[in-house]
Structure formats: structure tokens, C-alpha cells
Coordinates of C-alpha atoms in Angstrom, one line a residue:
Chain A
X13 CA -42.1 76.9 36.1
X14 CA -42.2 80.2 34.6
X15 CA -40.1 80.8 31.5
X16 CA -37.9 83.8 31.4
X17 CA -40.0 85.3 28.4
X18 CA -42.6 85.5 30.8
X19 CA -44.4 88.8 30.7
X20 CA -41.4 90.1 28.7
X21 CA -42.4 92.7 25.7
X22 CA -41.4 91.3 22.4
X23 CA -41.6 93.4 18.8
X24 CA -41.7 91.5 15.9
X25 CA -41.6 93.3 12.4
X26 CA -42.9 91.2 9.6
X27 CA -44.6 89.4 12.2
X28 CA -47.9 88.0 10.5
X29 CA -46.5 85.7 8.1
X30 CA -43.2 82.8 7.4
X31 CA -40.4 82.8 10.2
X32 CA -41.5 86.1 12.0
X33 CA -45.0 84.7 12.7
X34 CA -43.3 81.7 14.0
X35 CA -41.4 83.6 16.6
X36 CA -44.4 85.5 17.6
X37 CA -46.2 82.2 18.3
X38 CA -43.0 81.2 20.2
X39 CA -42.9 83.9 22.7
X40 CA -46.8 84.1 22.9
X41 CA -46.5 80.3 24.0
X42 CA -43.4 81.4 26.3
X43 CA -46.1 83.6 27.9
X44 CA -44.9 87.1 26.4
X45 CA -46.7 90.3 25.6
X46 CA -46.2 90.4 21.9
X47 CA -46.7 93.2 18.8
X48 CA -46.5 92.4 15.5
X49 CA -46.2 94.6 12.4
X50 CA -47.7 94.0 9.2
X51 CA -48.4 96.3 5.7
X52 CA -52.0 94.9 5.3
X53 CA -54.3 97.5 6.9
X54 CA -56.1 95.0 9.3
X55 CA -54.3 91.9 10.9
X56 CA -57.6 89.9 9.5
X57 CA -56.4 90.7 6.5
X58 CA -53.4 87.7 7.0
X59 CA -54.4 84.3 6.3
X60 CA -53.7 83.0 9.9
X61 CA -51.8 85.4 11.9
X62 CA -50.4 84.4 15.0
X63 CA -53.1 84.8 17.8
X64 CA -52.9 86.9 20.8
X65 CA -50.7 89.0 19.2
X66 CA -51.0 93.0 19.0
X67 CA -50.9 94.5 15.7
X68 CA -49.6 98.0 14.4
X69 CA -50.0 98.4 10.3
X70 CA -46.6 100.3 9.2
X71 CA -44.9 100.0 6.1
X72 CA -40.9 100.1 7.4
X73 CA -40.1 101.6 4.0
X74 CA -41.2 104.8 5.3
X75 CA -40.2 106.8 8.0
X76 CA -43.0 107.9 9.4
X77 CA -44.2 104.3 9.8
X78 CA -41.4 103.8 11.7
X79 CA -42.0 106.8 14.0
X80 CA -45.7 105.7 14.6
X81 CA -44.3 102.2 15.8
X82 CA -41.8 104.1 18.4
X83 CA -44.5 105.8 19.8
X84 CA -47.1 102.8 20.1
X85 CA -44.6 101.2 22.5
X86 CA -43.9 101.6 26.4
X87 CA -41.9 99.0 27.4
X88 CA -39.8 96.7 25.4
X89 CA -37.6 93.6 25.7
X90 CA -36.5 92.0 22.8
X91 CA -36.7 93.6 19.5
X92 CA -37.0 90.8 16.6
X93 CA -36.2 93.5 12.9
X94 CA -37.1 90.5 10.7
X95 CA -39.9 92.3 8.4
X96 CA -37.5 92.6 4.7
X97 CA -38.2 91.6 1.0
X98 CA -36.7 90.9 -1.8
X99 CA -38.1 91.4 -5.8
X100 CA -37.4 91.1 -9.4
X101 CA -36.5 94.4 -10.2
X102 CA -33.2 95.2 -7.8
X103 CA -31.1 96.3 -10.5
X104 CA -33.6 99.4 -10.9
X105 CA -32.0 101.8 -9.0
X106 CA -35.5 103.2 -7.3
X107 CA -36.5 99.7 -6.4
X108 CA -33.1 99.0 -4.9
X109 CA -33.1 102.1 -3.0
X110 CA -36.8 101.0 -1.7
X111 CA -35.6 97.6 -0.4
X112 CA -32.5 98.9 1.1
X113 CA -34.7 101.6 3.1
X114 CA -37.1 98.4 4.2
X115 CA -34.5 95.7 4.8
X116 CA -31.4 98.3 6.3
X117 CA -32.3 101.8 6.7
X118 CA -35.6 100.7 8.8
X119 CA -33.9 98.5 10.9
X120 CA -31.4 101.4 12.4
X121 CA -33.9 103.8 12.6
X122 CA -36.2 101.6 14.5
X123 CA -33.5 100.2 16.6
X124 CA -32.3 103.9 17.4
X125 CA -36.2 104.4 18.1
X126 CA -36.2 101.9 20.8
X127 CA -33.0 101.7 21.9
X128 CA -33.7 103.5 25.3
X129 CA -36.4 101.2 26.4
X130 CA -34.0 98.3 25.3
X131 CA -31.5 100.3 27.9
X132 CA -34.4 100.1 30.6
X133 CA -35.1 96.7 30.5
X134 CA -31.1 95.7 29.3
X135 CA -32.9 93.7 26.8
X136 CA -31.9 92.7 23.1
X137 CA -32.1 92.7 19.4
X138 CA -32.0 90.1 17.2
X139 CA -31.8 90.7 13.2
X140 CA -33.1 88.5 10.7
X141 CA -30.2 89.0 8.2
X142 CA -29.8 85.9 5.6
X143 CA -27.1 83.4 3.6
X144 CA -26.9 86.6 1.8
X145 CA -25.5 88.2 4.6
X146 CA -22.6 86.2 3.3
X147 CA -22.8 85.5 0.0
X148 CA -24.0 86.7 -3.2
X149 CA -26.9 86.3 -4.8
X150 CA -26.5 87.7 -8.3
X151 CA -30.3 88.4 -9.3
X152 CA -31.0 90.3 -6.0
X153 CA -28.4 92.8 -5.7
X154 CA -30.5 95.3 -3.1
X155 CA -31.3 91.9 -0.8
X156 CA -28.0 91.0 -0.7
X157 CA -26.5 94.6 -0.1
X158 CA -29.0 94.8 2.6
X159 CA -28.2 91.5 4.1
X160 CA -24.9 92.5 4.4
X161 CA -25.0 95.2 5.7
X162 CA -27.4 94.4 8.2
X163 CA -24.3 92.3 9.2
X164 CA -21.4 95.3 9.8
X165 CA -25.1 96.9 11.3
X166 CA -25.2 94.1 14.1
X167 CA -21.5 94.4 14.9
X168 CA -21.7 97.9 15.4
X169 CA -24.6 98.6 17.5
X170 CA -23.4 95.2 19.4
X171 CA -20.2 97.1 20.3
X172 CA -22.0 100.6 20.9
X173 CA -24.7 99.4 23.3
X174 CA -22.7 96.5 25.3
X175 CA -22.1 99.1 27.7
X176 CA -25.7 99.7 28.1
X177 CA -26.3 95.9 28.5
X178 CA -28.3 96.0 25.1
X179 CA -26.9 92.9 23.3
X180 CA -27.4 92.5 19.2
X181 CA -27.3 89.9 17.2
X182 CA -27.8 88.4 13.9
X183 CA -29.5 85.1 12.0
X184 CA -29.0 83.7 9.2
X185 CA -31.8 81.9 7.6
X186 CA -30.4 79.3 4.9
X187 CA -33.5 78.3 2.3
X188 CA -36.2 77.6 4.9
X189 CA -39.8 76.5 3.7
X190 CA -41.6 80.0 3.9
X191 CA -43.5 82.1 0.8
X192 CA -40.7 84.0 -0.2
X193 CA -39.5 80.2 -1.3
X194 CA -42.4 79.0 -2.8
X195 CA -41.1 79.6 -6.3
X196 CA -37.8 77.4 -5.8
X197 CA -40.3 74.6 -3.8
X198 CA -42.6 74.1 -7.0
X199 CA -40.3 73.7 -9.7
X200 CA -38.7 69.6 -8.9
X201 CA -35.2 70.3 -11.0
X202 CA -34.5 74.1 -8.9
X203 CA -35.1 72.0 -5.7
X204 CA -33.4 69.3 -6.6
X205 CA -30.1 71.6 -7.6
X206 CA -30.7 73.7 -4.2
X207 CA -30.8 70.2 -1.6
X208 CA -27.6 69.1 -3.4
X209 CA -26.1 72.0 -2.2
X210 CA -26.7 71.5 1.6
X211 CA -24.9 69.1 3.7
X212 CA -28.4 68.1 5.5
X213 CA -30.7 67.3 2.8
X214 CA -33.7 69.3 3.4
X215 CA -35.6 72.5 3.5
X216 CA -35.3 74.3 6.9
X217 CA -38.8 74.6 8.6
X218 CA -39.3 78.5 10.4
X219 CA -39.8 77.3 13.4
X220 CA -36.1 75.9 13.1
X221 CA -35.3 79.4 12.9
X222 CA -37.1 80.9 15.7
X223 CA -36.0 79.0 18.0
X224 CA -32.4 80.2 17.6
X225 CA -33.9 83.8 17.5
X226 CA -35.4 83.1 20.9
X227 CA -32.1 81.5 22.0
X228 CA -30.3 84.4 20.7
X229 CA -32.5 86.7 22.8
X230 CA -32.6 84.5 26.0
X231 CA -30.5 84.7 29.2
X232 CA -28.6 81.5 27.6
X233 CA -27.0 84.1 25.2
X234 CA -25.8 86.9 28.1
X235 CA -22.5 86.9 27.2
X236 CA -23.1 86.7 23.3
X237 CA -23.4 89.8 21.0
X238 CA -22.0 91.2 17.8
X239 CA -22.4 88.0 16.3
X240 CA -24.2 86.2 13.6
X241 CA -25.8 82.6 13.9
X242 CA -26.7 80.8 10.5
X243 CA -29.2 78.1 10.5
X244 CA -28.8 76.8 6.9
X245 CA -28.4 72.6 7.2
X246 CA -24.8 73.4 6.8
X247 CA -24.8 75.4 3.0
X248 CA -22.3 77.7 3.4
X249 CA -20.0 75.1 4.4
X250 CA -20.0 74.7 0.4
Chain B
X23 CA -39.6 66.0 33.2
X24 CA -36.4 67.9 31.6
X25 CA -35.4 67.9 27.4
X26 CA -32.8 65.4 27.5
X27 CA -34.6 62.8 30.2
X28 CA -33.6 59.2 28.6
X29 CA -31.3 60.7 26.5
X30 CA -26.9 60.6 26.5
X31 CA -24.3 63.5 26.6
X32 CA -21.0 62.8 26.9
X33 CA -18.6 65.4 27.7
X34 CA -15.0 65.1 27.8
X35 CA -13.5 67.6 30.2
X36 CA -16.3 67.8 31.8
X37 CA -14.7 67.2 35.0
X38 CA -14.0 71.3 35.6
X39 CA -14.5 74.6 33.6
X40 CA -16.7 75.2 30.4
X41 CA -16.8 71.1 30.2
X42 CA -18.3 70.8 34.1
X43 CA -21.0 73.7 33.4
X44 CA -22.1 72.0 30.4
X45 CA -22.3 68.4 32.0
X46 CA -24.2 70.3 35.1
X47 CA -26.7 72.0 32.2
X48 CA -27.3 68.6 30.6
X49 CA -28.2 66.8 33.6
X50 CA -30.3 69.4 35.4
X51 CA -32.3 68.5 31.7
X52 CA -32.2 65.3 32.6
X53 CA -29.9 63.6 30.7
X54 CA -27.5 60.9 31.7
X55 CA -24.3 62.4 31.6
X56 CA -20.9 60.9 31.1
X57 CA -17.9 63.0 31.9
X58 CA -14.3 62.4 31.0
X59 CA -11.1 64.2 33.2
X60 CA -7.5 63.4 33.5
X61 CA -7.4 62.3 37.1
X62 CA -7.9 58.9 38.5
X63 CA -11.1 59.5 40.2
X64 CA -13.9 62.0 40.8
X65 CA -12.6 62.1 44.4
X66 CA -9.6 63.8 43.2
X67 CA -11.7 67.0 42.0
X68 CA -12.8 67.9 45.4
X69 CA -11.5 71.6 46.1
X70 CA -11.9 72.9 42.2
X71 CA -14.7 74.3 40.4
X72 CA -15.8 71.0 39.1
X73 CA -19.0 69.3 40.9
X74 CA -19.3 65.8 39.5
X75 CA -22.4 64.5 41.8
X76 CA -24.5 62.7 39.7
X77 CA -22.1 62.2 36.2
X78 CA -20.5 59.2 35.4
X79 CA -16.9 59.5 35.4
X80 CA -14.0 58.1 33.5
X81 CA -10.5 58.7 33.2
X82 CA -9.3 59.6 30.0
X83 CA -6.3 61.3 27.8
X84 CA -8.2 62.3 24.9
X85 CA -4.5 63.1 23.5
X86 CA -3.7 60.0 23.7
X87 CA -5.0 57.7 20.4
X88 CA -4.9 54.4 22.2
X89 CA -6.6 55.4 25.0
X90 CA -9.6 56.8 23.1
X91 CA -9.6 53.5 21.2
X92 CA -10.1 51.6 24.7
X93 CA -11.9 54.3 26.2
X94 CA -16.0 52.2 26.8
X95 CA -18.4 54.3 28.5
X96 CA -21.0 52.0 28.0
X97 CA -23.3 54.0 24.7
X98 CA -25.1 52.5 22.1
X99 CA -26.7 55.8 20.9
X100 CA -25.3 59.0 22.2
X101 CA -27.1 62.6 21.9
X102 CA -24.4 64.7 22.3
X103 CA -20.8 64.6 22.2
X104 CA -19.4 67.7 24.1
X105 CA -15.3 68.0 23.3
X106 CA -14.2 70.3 25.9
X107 CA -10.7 68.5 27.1
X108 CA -7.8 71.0 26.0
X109 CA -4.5 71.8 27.5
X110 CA -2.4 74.9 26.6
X111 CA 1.3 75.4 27.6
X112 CA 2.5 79.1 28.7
X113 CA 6.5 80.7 28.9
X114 CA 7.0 79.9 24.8
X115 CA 6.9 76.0 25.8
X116 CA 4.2 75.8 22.4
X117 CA 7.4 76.9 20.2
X118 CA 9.2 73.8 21.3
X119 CA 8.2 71.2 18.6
X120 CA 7.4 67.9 21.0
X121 CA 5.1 70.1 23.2
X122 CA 3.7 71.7 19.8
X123 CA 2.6 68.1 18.9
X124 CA 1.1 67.0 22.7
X125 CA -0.8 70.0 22.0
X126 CA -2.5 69.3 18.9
X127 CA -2.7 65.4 20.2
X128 CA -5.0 66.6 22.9
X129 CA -7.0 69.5 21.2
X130 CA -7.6 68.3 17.6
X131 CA -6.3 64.8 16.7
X132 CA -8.0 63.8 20.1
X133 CA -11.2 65.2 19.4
X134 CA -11.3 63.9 15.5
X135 CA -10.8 60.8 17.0
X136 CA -13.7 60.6 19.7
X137 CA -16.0 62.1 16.8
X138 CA -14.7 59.1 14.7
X139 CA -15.3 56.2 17.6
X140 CA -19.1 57.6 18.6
X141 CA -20.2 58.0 15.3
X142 CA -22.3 55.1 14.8
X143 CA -23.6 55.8 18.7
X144 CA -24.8 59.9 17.0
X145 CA -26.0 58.5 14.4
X146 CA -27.9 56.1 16.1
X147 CA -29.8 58.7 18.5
X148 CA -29.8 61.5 15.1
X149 CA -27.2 63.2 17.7
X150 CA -24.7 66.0 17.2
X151 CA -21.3 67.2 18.1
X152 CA -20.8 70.4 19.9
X153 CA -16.1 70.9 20.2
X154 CA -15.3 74.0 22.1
X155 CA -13.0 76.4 20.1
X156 CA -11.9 79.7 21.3
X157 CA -12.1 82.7 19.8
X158 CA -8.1 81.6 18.8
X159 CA -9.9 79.5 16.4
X160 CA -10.2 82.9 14.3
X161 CA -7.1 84.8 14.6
X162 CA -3.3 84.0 16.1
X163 CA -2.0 84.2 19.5
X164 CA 1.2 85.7 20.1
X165 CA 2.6 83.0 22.7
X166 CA 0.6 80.0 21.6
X167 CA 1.2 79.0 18.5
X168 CA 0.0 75.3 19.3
X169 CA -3.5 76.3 20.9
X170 CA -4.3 78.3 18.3
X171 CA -3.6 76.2 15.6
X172 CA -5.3 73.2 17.0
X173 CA -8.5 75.4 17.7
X174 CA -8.3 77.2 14.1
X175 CA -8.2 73.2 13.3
X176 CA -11.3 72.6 14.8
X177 CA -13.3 75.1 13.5
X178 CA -12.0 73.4 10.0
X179 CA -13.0 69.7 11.3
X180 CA -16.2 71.4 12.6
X181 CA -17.2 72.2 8.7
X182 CA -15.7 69.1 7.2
X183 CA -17.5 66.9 9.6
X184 CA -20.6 68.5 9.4
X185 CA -20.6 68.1 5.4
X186 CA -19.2 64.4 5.8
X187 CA -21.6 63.4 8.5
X188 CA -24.8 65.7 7.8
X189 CA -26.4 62.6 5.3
X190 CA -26.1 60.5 8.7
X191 CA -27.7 63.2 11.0
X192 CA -25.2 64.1 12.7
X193 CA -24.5 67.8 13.5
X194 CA -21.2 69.4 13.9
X195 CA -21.0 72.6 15.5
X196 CA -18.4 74.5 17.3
X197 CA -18.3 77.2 20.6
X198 CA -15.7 79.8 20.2
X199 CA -15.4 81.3 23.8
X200 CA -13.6 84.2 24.7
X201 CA -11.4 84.6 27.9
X202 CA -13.4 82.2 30.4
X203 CA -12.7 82.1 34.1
X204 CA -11.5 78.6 34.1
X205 CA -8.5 76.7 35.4
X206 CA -6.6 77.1 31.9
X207 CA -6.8 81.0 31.8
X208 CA -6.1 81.7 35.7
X209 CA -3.1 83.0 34.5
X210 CA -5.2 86.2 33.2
X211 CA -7.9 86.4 35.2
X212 CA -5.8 85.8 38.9
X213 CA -3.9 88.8 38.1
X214 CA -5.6 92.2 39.0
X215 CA -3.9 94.5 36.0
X216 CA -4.1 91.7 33.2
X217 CA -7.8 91.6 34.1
X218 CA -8.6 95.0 34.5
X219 CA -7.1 95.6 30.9
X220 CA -8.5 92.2 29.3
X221 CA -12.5 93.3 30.8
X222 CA -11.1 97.2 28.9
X223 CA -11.6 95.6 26.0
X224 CA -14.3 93.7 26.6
X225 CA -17.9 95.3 25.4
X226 CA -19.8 93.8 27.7
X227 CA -17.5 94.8 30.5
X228 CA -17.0 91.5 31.8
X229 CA -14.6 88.1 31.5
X230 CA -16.9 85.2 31.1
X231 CA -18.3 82.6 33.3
X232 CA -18.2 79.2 32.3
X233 CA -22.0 79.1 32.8
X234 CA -22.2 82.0 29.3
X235 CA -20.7 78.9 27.6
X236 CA -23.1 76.1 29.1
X237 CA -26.3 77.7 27.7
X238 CA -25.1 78.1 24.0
X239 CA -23.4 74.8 24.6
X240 CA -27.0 73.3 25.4
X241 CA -28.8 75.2 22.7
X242 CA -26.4 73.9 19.8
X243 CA -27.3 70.2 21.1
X244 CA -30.8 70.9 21.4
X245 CA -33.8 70.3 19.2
X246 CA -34.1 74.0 18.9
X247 CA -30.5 74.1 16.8
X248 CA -31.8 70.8 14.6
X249 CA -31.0 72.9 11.4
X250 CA -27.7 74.4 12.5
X251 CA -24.7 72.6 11.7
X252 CA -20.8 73.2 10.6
X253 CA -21.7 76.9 12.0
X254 CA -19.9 78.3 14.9
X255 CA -21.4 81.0 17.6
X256 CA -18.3 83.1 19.6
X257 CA -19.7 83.9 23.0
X258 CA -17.0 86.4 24.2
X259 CA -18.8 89.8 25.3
X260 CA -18.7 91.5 22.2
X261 CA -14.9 91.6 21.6
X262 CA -14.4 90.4 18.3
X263 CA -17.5 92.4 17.1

């Protein structure tokens, strides 16, 4: 039986490392033509990047990047904007300008970008937003701005492109097991606070992530968009 | 060999509508499925949308308290508990307070107590819950006070139960449909100007199928949702975006 990914063109930003590497390696196992996106200048220059995967270097933060990824695709399916970051320094006002261009402003532009092959194909887009989408976190104002608005983002172009059959919608990662966590993972009394806080106990694993990103995006989901999805063990129940 | 070969669903409702679609997506994964409806037999669905071949069927009031506590199917361990038995009453009968109450008997107290009696049979099989709101479950409708209140009550019990039960296992999620052509809602869909100006509003251009609802219905009970729980996921074409 062939799966409905098959042969289908899938974009993953961020895709060489943590969730977005996951769902590369999901729809490459579904059997679909996927492109990652990395910063490193080579895709050798990831520690083990999903294989069979092609790879375009662009830094989202900057326009032009975002224009060169545009024009290194034909045909596209399923857009996945998950590439975003977070630092220690958001309540510069450069650095939260810079995070807000990478984790909101690249997302419409790129979605803009490809929004007429999306059209062709009546295909989908599925952001990676984040608990933050929802609720604050004090230490990283840009992330959380971003996260947010990535939100109202998904509602809006969910309402503007129904009518072109392009659906959008959003996830929301709770604290899953990926670099970006590493910190919290390491240190026995910040974990111990953090699995207090969610009803099932436990660090969610990427691929727990990707495959709602892959449901999201699936013929399952045809009558779904505008809406967010969080896959958090049940945390913001709290 | 399907995803949910020698495993359990039990669906109540699952006789017609949303309920039937899901029963019919569980068992074409291979699951054994057990289906609850209000009339005597399976026999007496012939003619609606409902096809039951295959299911195991029981009678069953989920509105009514003694009846659930009765109610055997037969599970030790159960994968999936699908809640999709609801009633709604039209003409202002919801503002009458003994119809009020039969509502909320069938579409919340009903529920909390199925989720109550198979909760050593989830926890047994690390299963999950899966109750079908409605998109009333967010915001008010103007001539149903009852439905909306019981569904806006489940999306609550959806949250609660997922903290209280999450330690066993168990997940609790919850389906908030839009308008679905169904039974319950032919009152819309049937007539040509109501639907014309409900699929208006509609981004995706289109009333939904009960098969839109199946699919999320399946993923939520799926391996592929096992760190989702207490969330809810409206499948209604883009209107409350």
C-alpha cells in the first residue's frame, strides 16, 4: 500500500537537527521527496542529518535566504516552518528583533514565497509554534512574542487561503527531549520541578511531535485548519 | 495487518454519524470494535447512515446512570473509549428545565460516567479517551443552552481527567467538530438557504463529513498522539479561525 505522502514534496526548515529532523525522516520513510534547511554551510556539517534528504544552506533571519529557498523549489506539498531559536540575550532589543525576523517574520515571507505552489498542489502548512504560543516565558521575551504570534499568523493565513484549499496549522511542542532542552535535562532539581508540572510524567520524545505534524498535514486533517494542536503530556492543563 | 489488530475501541454512538465513521476507521485498522446506539438491535439501523457489519453492538442510554452501571461489553483492557452518544433538543425545548437536565444526563454526566466504569480496562491496555465536543464547547448557542453547556462541560472534564488520570496512562482528549452532516444537524444541512449561508461562512467552503471527524478521531487514539492529552483539536473548516 502506498502512503499518501508518497512522492509528495515536503520543506522542512530547521530540518537537520531535534523535532524537524524527525519529521524529515518521517516523510522520507512515508516515501516523500524531501528538502531540508540548515545554517551550517554543508549538510555534513550536522552530526547525523536525516538521509536522503536534499539540503539548501539559508539563514531564515535574512531575507535573501529566504528568497534563494523560493527559487530552489518547483513543486511543493507540505510546508513544515519549524527552523526558530531562542537565546539569552532577548531583552536586547537587536537580538529580539533578530529572533523575531527568524522565528515570525521568516515564516510569512516564506509562506507568501510558496504559497502558489501550495495553491497548485492544494497542499498545507504546518508551523512549529510552542507552549509559548500560549504562555509566558519570562526570560525569553522575543521566543515567546514570536510564538505567539506565529499563532494569530496560522489563524490568519488559515482563513485567507481556505478558499485556495491551502490549509494552516499550528503545533505546540510542550518540553520535548531535543538540544534546545539539554540545559533543563542535566541539571536533576530543574527537571525534577519541570515533570511535576505535567500531568504525564515525562519528557516528550520528537518523534511524538512529528507525527502530529504529519497528521496535521495528512488527508486525515482535510477539514482541519486555523488551528493549533499542543503535544505537551498535558502541561498547560496546569 | 492494521494498527489496532488485537486491540479494543469502544464507541458509544457509534451506531450512526461521527460515532459510526469512527467505529468503521477503527475496524478497517483492525481493531475489535464495540459500538453502543439507542435502539434494540443493529437490525433497526438499516436505511440510516450507520453500517454496523462487523461491530459488536449493544443497546445503551449512556444518559441513563443505571444503565451504564449494568452496561458489560465484555473488556478487560480497552484501547480506546470513543464518547460520541449526544442528543440535542430544537424549538427552545433546552430552556425547559427537565429537558435541560436529560440533556446534560446524556452528554456529560453520561460520559463522566463511562470514563469512570472503563478506567481500570484504559489503564490496563495504557489506553485513552477521545469525547466528541463541538465547537459549542467554546462559545454559546443561541437556542441550546443545554448542548452547549454539556459540551463546554466536556472540554472541562476533558482537562480534569487528563490531569487526574495521566499518572495511570490514560489520555483524555476531546474533538470539537463544527456543523457535521449527521442525523442531529439535518435540521441545517436539509434546508437549501440555512446551508448555503452556514458553507458562507465556512473557509473551507464546505459543511463537514463525518469521515473529517473519523481521521482526527483515530489519530488522537493512536500511538502517533501518545504525548497529547487534555488538548482539544476543532475540525470545523476554518470557521472559528
Amino acid at each position: 500500500m502506498t502512503s499518501w505522502a508518497h512522492g509528495r514534496s515536503v520543506l522542512v526548515t530547521g530540518g537537520t537537527q531535534g523535532i524537524g529532523k524527525v519529521v524529515a525522516e518521517q516523510f522520507l520513510a512515508l516515501g516523500a521527496a524531501v528538502t531540508i534547511t540548515g545554517t551550517r554551510t554543508r549538510v555534513e556539517c550536522y552530526d547525523d542529518p536525516p538521509e536522503g534528504a536534499a539540503y539548501i544552506q539559508a539563514d531564515l533571519t535574512w531575507p535573501e535566504a529566504r528568497a534563494e529557498i523560493a527559487a530552489h523549489i518547483d513543486s511543493l506539498d507540505v510546508l513544515v516552518n519549524n527552523a526558530g531559536r531562542g537565546s539569552a540575550n532577548e531583552y536586547q532589543q537587536d537580538e529580539f528583533e533578530q529572533i523575531i525576523d527568524t522565528n515570525l517574520n521568516a515564516v510569512m515571507d516564506l509562506s507568501v514565497r510558496l504559497h502558489p505552489l501550495l495553491k497548485e498542489t492544494r497542499g498545507s502548512i504546518v508551523n512549529v509554534g510552542s507552549l509559548a504560543s500560549f504562555l509566558a516565558l519570562k526570560e525569553t521575551p522575543a521566543y515567546t512574542a514570536s510564538k505567539a504570534g506565529l499563532l494569530g499568523l496560522t489563524r490568519a493565513l488559515g482563513d485567507k487561503w481556505a478558499t485556495d484549499g491551502v490549509r494552516v496549522n499550528l503545533v505546540a511542542p510542550g518540553f520535548i527531549a531535543t538540544r534546545m532542552t539539554e540545559g533543563a535535562r542535566q541539571n536533576p532539581e530543574r527537571e525534577k520541578r519541570l515533570m511535576k508540572a505535567i500531568p504525564m510524567q515525562r519528557w516528550g520524545d520528537p518523534a511524538e511531535v512529528a507525527s502530529a505534524i504529519l497528521f496535521l498535514a495528512s488527508p486525515a486533517a482535510s477539514y482541519i485548519t486555523g488551528q493549533s494542536l499542543a503535544i505537551d503530556g498535558g502541561l498547560m492543563l496546569r | 495487518m492494521g494498527a489496532f489488530a488485537g486491540k479494543t475501541v469502544l464507541v458509544t454512538g457509534g451506531s450512526t454519524g461521527i460515532g459510526n465513521a469512527a467505529a468503521r476507521r477503527f475496524l478497517a485498522a483492525g481493531a475489535r470494535v464495540i459500538v453502543t446506539g439507542t435502539r434494540a438491535s443493529a437490525a433497526d439501523y438499516a436505511g440510516t447512515d450507520g453500517d454496523l457489519a462487523g461491530m459488536d453492538y449493544h443497546q445503551l442510554d449512556q444518559g441513563d446512570l443505571a444503565a451504564v452501571a449494568v452496561f458489560d461489553p465484555g473488556v478487560e483492557r480497552l484501547d480506546a473509549l470513543v464518547v460520541s452518544g449526544a442528543k440535542v433538543a430544537y424549538k427552545r425545548a433546552e430552556f425547559i428545565p427537565e429537558i435541560f437536565a436529560d440533556v446534560l444526563a446524556t452528554n456529560l454526566t453520561g460520559p463522566m460516567a463511562l470514563a469512570m466504569k472503563f478506567r481500570a480496562a484504559l489503564a490496563a491496555a495504557k489506553g485513552s479517551i477521545i469525547f466528541v465536543g463541538s465547537v459549542a464547547s467554546f462559545r454559546g448557542t443561541i437556542g441550546q443552552p443545554a448542548y452547549s453547556a454539556s459540551k463546554g462541560g466536556l472540554l472541562t472534564l476533558t482537562r480534569t481527567l487528563a490531569q487526574a488520570l495521566g499518572g495511570e496512562g490514560i489520555r483524555v482528549n476531546l474533538v470539537a467538530p463544527g456543523l457535521v452532516r449527521s442525523k442531529m444537524t439535518a435540521i441545517t444541512w436539509e434546508h437549501p438557504d440555512r446551508l448555503a449561508a452556514t458553507e458562507r461562512q465556512v473557509p473551507l467552503g464546505r459543511i463537514g463529513e463525518p469521515d473529517d471527524i473519523a481521521g482526527p478521531i483515530y489519530f488522537l487514539a493512536s500511538d502517533a498522539a501518545r504525548y497529547v492529552t487534555g488538548t482539544s483539536l476543532v475540525i470545523d473548516g476554518g470557521l472559528s479561525a
